PDB file of C-alpha atoms and ligand atoms in Angstrom:
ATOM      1  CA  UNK A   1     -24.348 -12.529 -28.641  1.00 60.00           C
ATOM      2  CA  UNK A   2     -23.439  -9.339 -26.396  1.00 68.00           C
ATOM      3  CA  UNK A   3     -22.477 -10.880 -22.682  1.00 75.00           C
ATOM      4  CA  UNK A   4     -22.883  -8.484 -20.276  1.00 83.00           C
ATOM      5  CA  UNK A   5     -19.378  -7.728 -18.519  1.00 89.00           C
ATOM      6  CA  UNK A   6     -20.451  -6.945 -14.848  1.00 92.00           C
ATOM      7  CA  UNK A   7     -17.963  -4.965 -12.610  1.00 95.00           C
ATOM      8  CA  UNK A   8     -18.246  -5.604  -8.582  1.00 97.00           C
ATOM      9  CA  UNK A   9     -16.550  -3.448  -6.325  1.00 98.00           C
ATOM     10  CA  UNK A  10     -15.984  -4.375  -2.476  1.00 98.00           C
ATOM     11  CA  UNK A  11     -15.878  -2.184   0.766  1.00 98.00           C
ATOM     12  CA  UNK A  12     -15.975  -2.640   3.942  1.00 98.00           C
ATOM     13  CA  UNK A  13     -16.397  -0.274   6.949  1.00 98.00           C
ATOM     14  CA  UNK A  14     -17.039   3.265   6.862  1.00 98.00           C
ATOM     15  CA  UNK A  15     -15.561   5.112  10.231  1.00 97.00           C
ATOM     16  CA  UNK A  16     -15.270   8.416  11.339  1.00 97.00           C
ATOM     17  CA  UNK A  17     -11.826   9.866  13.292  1.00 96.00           C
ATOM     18  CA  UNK A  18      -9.773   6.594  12.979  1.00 94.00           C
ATOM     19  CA  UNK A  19     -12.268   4.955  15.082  1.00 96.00           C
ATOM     20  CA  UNK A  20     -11.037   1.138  13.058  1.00 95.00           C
ATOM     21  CA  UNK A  21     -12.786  -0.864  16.164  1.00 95.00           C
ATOM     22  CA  UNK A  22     -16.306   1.170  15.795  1.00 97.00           C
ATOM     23  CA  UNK A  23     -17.488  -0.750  12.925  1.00 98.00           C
ATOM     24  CA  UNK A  24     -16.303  -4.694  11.695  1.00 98.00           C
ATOM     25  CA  UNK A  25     -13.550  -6.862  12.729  1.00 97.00           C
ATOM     26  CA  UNK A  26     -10.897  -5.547  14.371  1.00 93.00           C
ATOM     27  CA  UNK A  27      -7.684  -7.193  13.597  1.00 86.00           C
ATOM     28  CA  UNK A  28      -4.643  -4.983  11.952  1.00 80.00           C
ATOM     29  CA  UNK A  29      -5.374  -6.053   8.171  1.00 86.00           C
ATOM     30  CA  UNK A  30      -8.864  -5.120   8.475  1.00 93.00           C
ATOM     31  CA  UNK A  31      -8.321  -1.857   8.540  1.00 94.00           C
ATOM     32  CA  UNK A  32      -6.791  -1.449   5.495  1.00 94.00           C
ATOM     33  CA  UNK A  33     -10.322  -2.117   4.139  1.00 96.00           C
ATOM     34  CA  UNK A  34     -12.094   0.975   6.383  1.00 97.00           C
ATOM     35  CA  UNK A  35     -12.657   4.293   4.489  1.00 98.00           C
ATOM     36  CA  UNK A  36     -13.109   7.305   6.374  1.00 98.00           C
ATOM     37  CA  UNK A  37     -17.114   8.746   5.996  1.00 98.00           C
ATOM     38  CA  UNK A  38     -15.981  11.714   4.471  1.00 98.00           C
ATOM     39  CA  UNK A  39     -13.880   9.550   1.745  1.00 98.00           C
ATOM     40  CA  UNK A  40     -16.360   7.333   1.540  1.00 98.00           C
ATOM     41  CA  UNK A  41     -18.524  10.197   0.391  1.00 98.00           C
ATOM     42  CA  UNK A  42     -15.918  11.256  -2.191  1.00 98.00           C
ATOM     43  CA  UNK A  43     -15.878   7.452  -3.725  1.00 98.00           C
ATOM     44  CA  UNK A  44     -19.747   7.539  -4.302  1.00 98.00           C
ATOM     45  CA  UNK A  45     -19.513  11.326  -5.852  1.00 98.00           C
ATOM     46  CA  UNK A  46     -17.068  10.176  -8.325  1.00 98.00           C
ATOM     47  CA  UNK A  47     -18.458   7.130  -9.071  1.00 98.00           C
ATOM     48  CA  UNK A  48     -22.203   8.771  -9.599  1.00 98.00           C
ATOM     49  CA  UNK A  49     -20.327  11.401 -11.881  1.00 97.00           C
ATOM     50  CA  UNK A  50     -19.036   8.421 -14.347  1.00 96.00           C
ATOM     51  CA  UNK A  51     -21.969   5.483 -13.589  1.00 96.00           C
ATOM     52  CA  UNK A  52     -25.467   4.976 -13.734  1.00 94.00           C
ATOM     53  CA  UNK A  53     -26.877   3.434 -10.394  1.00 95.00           C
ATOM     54  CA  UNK A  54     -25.321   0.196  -9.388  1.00 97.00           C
ATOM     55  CA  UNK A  55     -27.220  -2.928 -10.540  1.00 95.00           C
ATOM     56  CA  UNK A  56     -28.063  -5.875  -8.034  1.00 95.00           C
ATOM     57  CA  UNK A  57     -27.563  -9.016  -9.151  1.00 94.00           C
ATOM     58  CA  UNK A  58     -30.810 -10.742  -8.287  1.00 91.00           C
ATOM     59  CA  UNK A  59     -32.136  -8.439 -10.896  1.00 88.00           C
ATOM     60  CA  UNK A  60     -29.502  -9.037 -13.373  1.00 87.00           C
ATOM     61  CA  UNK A  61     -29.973 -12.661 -13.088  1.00 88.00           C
ATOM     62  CA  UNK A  62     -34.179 -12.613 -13.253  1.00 86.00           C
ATOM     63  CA  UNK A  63     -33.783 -10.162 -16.761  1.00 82.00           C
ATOM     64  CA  UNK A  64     -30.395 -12.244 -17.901  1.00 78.00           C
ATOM     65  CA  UNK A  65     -26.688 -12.012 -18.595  1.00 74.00           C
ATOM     66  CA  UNK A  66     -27.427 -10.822 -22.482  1.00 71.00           C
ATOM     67  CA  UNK A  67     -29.719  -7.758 -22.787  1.00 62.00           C
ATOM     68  CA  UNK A  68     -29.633  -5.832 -25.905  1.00 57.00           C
ATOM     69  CA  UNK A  69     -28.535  -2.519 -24.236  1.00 63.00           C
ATOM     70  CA  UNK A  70     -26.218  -1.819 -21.649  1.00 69.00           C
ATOM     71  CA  UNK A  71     -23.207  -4.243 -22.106  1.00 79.00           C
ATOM     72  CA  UNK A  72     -21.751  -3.702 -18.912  1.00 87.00           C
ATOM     73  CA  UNK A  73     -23.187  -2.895 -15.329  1.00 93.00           C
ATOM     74  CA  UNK A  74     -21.404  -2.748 -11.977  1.00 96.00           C
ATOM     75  CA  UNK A  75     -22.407  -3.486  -8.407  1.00 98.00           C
ATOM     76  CA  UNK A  76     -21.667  -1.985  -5.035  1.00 98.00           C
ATOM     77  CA  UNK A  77     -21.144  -4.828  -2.498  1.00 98.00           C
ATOM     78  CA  UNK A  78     -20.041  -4.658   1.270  1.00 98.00           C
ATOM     79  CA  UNK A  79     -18.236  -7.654   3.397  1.00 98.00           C
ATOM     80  CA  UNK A  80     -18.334  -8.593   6.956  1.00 98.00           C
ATOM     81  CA  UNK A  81     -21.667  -7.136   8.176  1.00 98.00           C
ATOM     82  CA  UNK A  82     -19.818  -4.153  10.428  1.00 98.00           C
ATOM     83  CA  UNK A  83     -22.260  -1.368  12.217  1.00 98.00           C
ATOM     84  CA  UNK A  84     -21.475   0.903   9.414  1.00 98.00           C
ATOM     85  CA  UNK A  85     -23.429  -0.299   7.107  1.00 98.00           C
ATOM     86  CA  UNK A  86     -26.304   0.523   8.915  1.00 98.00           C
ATOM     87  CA  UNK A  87     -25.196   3.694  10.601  1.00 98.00           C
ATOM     88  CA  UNK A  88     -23.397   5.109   7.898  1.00 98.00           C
ATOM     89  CA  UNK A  89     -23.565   3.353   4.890  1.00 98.00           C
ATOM     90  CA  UNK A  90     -27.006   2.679   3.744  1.00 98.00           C
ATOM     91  CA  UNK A  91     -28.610   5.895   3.884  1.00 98.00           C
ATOM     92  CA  UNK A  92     -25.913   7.518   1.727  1.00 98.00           C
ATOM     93  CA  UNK A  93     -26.440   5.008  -1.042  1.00 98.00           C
ATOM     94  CA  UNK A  94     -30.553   5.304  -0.975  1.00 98.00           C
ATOM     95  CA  UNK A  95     -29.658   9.513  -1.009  1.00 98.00           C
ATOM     96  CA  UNK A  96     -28.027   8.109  -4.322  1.00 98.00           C
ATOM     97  CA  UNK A  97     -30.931   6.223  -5.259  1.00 98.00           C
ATOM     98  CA  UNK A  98     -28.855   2.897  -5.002  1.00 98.00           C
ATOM     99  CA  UNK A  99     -28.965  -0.043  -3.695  1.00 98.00           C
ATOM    100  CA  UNK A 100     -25.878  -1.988  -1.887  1.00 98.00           C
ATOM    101  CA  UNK A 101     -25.163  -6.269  -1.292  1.00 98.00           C
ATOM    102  CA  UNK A 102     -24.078  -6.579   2.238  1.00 98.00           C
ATOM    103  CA  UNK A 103     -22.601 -10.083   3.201  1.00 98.00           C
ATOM    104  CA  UNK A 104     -22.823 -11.030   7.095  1.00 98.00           C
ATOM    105  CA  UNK A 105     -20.619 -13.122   8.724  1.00 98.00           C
ATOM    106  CA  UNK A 106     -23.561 -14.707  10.783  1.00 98.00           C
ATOM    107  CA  UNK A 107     -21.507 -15.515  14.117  1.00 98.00           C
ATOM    108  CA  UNK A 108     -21.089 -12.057  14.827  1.00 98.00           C
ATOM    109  CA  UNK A 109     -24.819 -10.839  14.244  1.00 98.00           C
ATOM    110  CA  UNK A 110     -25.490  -8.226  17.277  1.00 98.00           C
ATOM    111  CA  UNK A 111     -21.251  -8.496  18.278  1.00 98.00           C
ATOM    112  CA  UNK A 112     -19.725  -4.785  19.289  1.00 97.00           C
ATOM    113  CA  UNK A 113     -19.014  -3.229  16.153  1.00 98.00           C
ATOM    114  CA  UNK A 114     -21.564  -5.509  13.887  1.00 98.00           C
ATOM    115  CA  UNK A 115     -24.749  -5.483  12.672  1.00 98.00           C
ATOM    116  CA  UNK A 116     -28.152  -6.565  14.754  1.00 98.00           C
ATOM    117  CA  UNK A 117     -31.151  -8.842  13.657  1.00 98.00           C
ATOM    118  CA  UNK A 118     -33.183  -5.833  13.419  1.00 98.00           C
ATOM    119  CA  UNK A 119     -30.486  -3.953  11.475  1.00 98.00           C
ATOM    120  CA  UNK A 120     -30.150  -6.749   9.105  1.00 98.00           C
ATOM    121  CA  UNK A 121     -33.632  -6.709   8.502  1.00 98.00           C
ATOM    122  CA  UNK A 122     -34.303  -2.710   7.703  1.00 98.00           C
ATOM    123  CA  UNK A 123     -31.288  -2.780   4.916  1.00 98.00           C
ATOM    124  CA  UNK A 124     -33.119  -5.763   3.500  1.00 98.00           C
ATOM    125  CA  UNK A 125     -36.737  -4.136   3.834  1.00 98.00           C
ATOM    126  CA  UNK A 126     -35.249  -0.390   2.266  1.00 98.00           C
ATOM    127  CA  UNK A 127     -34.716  -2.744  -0.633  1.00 97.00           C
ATOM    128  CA  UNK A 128     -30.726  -3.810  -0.163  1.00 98.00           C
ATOM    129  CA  UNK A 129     -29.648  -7.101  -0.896  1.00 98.00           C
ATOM    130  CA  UNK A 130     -28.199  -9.475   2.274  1.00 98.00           C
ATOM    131  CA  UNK A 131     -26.272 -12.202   1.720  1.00 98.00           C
ATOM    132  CA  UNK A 132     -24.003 -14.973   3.834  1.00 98.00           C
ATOM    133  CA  UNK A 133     -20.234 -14.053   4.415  1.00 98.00           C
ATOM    134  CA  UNK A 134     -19.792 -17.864   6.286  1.00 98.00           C
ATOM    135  CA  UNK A 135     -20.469 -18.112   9.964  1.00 98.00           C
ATOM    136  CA  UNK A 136     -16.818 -17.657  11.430  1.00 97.00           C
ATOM    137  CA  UNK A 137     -15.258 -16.148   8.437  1.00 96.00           C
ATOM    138  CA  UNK A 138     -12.294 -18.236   8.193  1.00 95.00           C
ATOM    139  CA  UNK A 139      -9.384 -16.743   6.716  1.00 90.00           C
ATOM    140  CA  UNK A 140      -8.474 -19.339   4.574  1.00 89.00           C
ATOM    141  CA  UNK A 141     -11.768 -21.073   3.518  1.00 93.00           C
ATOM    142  CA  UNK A 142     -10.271 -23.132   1.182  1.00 91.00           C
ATOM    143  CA  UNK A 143      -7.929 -24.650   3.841  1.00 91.00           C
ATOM    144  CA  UNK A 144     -10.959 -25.798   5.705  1.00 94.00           C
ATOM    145  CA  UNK A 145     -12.510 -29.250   5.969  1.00 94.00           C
ATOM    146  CA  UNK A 146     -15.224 -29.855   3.564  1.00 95.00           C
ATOM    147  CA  UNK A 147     -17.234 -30.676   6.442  1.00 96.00           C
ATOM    148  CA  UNK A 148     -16.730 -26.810   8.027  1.00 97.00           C
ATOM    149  CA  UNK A 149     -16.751 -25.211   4.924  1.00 97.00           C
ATOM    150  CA  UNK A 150     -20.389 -26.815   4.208  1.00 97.00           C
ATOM    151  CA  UNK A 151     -21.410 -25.766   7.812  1.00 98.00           C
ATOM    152  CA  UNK A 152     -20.139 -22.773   7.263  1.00 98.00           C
ATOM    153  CA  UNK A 153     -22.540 -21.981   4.225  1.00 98.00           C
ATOM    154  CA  UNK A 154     -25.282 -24.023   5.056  1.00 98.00           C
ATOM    155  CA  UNK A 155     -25.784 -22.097   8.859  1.00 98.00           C
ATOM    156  CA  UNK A 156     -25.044 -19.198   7.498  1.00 98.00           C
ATOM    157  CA  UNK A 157     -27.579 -19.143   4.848  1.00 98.00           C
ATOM    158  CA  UNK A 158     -30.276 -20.812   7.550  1.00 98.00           C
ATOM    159  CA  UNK A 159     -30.054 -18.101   9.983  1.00 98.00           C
ATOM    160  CA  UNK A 160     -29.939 -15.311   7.674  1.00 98.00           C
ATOM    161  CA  UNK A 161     -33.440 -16.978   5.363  1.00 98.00           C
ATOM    162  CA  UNK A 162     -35.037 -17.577   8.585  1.00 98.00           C
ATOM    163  CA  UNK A 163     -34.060 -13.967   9.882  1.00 98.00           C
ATOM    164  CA  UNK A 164     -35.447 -12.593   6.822  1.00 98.00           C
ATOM    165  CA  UNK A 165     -38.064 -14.435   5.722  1.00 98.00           C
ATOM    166  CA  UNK A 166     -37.223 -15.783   2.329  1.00 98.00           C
ATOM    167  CA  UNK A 167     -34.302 -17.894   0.812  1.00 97.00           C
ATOM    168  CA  UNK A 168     -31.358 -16.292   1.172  1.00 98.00           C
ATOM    169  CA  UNK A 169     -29.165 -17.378  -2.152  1.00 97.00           C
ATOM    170  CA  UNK A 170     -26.191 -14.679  -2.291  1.00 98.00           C
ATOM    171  CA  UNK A 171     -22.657 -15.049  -0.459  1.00 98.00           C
ATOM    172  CA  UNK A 172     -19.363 -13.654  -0.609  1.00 98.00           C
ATOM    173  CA  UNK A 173     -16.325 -15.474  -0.040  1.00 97.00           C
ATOM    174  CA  UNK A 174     -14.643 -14.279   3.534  1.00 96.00           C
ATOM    175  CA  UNK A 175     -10.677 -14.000   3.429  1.00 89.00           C
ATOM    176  CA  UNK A 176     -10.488 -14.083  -0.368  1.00 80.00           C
ATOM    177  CA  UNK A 177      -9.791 -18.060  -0.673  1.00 83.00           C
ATOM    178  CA  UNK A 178     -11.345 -19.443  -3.553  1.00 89.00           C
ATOM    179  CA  UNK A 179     -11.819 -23.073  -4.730  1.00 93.00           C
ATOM    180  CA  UNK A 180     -14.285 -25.085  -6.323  1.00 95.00           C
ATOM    181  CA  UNK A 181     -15.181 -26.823  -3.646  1.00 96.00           C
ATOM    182  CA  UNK A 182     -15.746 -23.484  -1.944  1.00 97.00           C
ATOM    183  CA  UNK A 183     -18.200 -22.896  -4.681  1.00 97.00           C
ATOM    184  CA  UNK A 184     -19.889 -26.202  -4.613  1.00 97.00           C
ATOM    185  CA  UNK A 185     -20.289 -26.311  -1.348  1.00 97.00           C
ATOM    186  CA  UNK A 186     -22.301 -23.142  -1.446  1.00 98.00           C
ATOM    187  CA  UNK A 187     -23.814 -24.261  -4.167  1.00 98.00           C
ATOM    188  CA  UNK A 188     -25.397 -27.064  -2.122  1.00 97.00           C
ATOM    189  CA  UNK A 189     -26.298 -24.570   0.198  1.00 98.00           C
ATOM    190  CA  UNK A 190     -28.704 -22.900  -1.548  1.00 97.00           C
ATOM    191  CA  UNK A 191     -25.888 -20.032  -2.415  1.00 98.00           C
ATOM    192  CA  UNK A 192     -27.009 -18.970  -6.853  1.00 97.00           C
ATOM    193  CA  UNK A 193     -24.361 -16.186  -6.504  1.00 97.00           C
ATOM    194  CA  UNK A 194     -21.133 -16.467  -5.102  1.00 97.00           C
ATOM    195  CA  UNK A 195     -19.078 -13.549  -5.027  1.00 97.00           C
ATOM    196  CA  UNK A 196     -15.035 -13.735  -4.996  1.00 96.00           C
ATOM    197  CA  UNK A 197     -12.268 -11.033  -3.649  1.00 93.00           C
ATOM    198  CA  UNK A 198     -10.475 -12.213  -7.166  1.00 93.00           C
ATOM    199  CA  UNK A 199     -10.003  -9.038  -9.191  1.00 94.00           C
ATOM    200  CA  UNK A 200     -12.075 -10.021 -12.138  1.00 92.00           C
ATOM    201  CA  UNK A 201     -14.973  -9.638 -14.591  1.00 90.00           C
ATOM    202  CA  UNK A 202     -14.756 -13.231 -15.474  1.00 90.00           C
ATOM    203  CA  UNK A 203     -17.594 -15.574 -14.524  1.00 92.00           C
ATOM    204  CA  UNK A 204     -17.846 -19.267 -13.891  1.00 92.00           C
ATOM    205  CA  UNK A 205     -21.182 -21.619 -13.351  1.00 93.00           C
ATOM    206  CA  UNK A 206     -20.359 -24.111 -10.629  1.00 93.00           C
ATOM    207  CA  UNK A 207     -23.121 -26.879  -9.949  1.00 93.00           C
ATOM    208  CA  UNK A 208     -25.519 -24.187 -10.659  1.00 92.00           C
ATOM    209  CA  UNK A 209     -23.899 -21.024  -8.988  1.00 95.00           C
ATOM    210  CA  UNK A 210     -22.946 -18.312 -10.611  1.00 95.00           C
ATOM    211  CA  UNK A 211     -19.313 -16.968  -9.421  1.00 96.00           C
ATOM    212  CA  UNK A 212     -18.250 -13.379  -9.529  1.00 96.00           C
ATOM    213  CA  UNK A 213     -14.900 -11.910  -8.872  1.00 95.00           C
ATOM    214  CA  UNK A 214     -14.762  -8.119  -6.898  1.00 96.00           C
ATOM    215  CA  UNK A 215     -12.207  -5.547  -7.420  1.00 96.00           C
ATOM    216  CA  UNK A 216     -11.222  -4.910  -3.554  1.00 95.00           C
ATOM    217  CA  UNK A 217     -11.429  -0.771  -2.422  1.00 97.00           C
ATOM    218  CA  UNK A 218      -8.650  -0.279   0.439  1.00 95.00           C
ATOM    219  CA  UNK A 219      -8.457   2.506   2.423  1.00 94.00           C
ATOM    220  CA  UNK A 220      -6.121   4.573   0.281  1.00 90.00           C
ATOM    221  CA  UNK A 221      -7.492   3.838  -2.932  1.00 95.00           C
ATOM    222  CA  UNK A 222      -8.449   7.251  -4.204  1.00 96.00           C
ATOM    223  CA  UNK A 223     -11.861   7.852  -5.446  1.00 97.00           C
ATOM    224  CA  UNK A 224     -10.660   8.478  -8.974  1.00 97.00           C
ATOM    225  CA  UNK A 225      -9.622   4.965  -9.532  1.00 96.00           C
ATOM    226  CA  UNK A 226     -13.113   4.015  -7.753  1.00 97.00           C
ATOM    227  CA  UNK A 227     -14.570   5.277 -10.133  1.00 97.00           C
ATOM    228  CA  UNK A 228     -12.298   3.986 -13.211  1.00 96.00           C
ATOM    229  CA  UNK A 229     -13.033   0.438 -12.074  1.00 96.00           C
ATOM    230  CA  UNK A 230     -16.453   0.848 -11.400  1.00 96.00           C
ATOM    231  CA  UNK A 231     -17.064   2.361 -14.780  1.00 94.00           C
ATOM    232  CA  UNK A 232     -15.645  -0.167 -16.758  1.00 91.00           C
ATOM    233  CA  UNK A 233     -11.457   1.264 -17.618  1.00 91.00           C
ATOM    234  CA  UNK A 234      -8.591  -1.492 -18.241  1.00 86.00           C
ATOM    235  CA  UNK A 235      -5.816  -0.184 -16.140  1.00 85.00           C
ATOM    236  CA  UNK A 236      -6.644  -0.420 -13.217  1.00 88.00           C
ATOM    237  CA  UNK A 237      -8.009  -3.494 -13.230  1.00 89.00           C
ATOM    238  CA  UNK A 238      -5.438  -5.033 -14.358  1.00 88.00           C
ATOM    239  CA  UNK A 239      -3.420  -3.326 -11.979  1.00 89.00           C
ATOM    240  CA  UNK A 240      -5.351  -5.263  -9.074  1.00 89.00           C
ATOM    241  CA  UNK A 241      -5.212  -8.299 -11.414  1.00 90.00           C
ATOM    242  CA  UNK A 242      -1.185  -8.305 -11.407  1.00 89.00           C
ATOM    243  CA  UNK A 243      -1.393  -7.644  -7.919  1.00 87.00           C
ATOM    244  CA  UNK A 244      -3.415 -10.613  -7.151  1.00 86.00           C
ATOM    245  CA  UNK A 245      -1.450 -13.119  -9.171  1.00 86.00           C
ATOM    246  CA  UNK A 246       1.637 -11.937  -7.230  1.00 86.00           C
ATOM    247  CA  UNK A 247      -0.421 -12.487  -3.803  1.00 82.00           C
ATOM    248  CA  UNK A 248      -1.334 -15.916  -4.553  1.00 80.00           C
ATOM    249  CA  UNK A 249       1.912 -16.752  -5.547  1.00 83.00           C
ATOM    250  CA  UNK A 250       2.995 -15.478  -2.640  1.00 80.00           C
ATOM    251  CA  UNK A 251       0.509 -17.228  -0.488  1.00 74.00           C
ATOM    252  CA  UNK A 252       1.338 -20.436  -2.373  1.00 77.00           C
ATOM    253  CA  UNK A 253       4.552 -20.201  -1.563  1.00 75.00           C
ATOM    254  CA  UNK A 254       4.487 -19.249   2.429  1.00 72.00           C
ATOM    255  CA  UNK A 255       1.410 -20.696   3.378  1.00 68.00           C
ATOM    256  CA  UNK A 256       0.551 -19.394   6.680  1.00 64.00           C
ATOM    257  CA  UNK A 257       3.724 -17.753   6.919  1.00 69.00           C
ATOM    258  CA  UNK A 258       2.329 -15.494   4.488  1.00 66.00           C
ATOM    259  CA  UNK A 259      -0.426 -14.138   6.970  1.00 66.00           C
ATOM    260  CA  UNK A 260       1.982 -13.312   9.464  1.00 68.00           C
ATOM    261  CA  UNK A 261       3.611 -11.404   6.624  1.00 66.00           C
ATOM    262  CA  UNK A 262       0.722  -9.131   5.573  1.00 65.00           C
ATOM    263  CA  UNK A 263       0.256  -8.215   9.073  1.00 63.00           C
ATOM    264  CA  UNK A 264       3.557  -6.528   9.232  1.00 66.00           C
ATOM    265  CA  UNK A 265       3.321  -5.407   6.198  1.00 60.00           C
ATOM    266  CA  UNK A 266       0.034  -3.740   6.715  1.00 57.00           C
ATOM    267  CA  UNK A 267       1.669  -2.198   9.917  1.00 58.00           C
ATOM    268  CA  UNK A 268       4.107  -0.607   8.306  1.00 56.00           C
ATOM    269  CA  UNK A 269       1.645   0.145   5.332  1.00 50.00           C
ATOM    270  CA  UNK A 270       3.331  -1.706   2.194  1.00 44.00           C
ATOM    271  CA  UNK A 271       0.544  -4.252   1.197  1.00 40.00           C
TER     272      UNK A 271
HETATM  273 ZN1   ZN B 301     -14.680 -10.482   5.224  1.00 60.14          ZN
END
């Protein structure tokens, strides 16, 4: 049997002159994470040159993980809930005939530099799929208490199903911490489809959730390599793989230290 190897890509903001605090959080690593609009344009032109239209996974999951044809789709997704995605980003992707996940971090709903209710609502209604990104979006999830990190889901995915009207069941995973009782905890929150920042196409069931690692898009990744991912090449993937493993080694060993230490080093532009 043919599994389906699904490739998720994540961005962030899309800004225009360096404006970093226009759109999403606003501390120094974020910006690593915000494209310019005009590069941001570039990324979707070379991805549409090399990849059919992005699949979303609500329709992946209702046809199934092992279809005859197409062994391998890949999905756009978008973390934090910034302005951009309304302003910016959405329209570009429906030019494309696609459709985007964008994951809210629901304490900042209608925040400077964040998505309204109302905003929230038109992506969903132009047909793109919304999804919880926690309440506070605590850097280190995993670090939590079990009893914020099930708040944390279980608001989240409230407020966002009552603000839309039907049962919200995707999330992504804010700061990149994973854990399993990350997952199950989302799980119990109603969450089917948990999304990761861990550079993979491997998949795990937890208590009835699907999880799905993301290959992360930073602000100087070019849109060639975009587009490699997104359609499927090795290399850089595992690139981003080896990179990861040498982050969470790294975080492992420093702890907290450790985000003190990609602040600087986004400063001076080495991470
Ligand atoms: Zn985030």
């Amino acid at each position: 049997m043919t599994v389906m190897e699904l490739i998720s890509l994540i961005y962030h903001d899309a800004i225009e002159g360096g404006a970093n605090e226009s759109s999403g959080f606003n501390w120094p690593d974020a910006a690593l994470y915000k494209l310019e609009v005009g590069v941001f344009d570039e990324h979707l032109q070379a991805i549409a040159r090399v990849c059919e239209r992005p699949a979303v996974i609500s329709d992946i999951l209702s046809a199934g993980l092992s279809p005859p044809s197409s062994p391998r789709k890949w999905m756009i997704t978008f973390d934090d809930g910034g302005v951009s995605a309304y302003t910016h980003i959405a329209e570009r992707l429906e030019e494309l005939g696609w459709r985007g996940h964008f994951f809210i971090a629901t304490d900042y709903i209608g925040a400077k530099g964040f998505m309204d209710r109302a905003q929230i609502r038109e992506l969903r209604r132009r047909g793109h799929a919304i999804g919880s990104h926690s309440c506070s979006h605590p850097l280190r999830m995993a670090s939590c208490g079990l009893r914020q990190i099930e708040r944390e889901w279980s608001a989240s995915v409230a407020l966002l199903s009552d603000l839309l009207g039907e049962r919200v069941d995707l999330a992504s995973i804010p700061g990149g911490q994973y854990s399993r009782r990350v997952a199950e905890a989302a799980a119990q929150a109603g969450v089917r489809s948990l999304f990761t920042s861990e550079p993979t196409i491997r998949r795990r069931q937890i208590a009835g959730c699907l999880t799905l690692g993301r290959y992360a898009i930073q602000r100087w990744t070019s849109p060639r390599t975009a587009a490699a991912i997104a359609s499927g090449k090795v290399v850089p993937r595992a690139r981003q793989a080896l990179l990861w493993l040498a982050k969470k080694i790294a975080k492992a060993a420093w702890g907290e230290h450790y985000l003190k230490f990609r602040e600087s080093m986004a400063r001076l532009r080495l991470y």
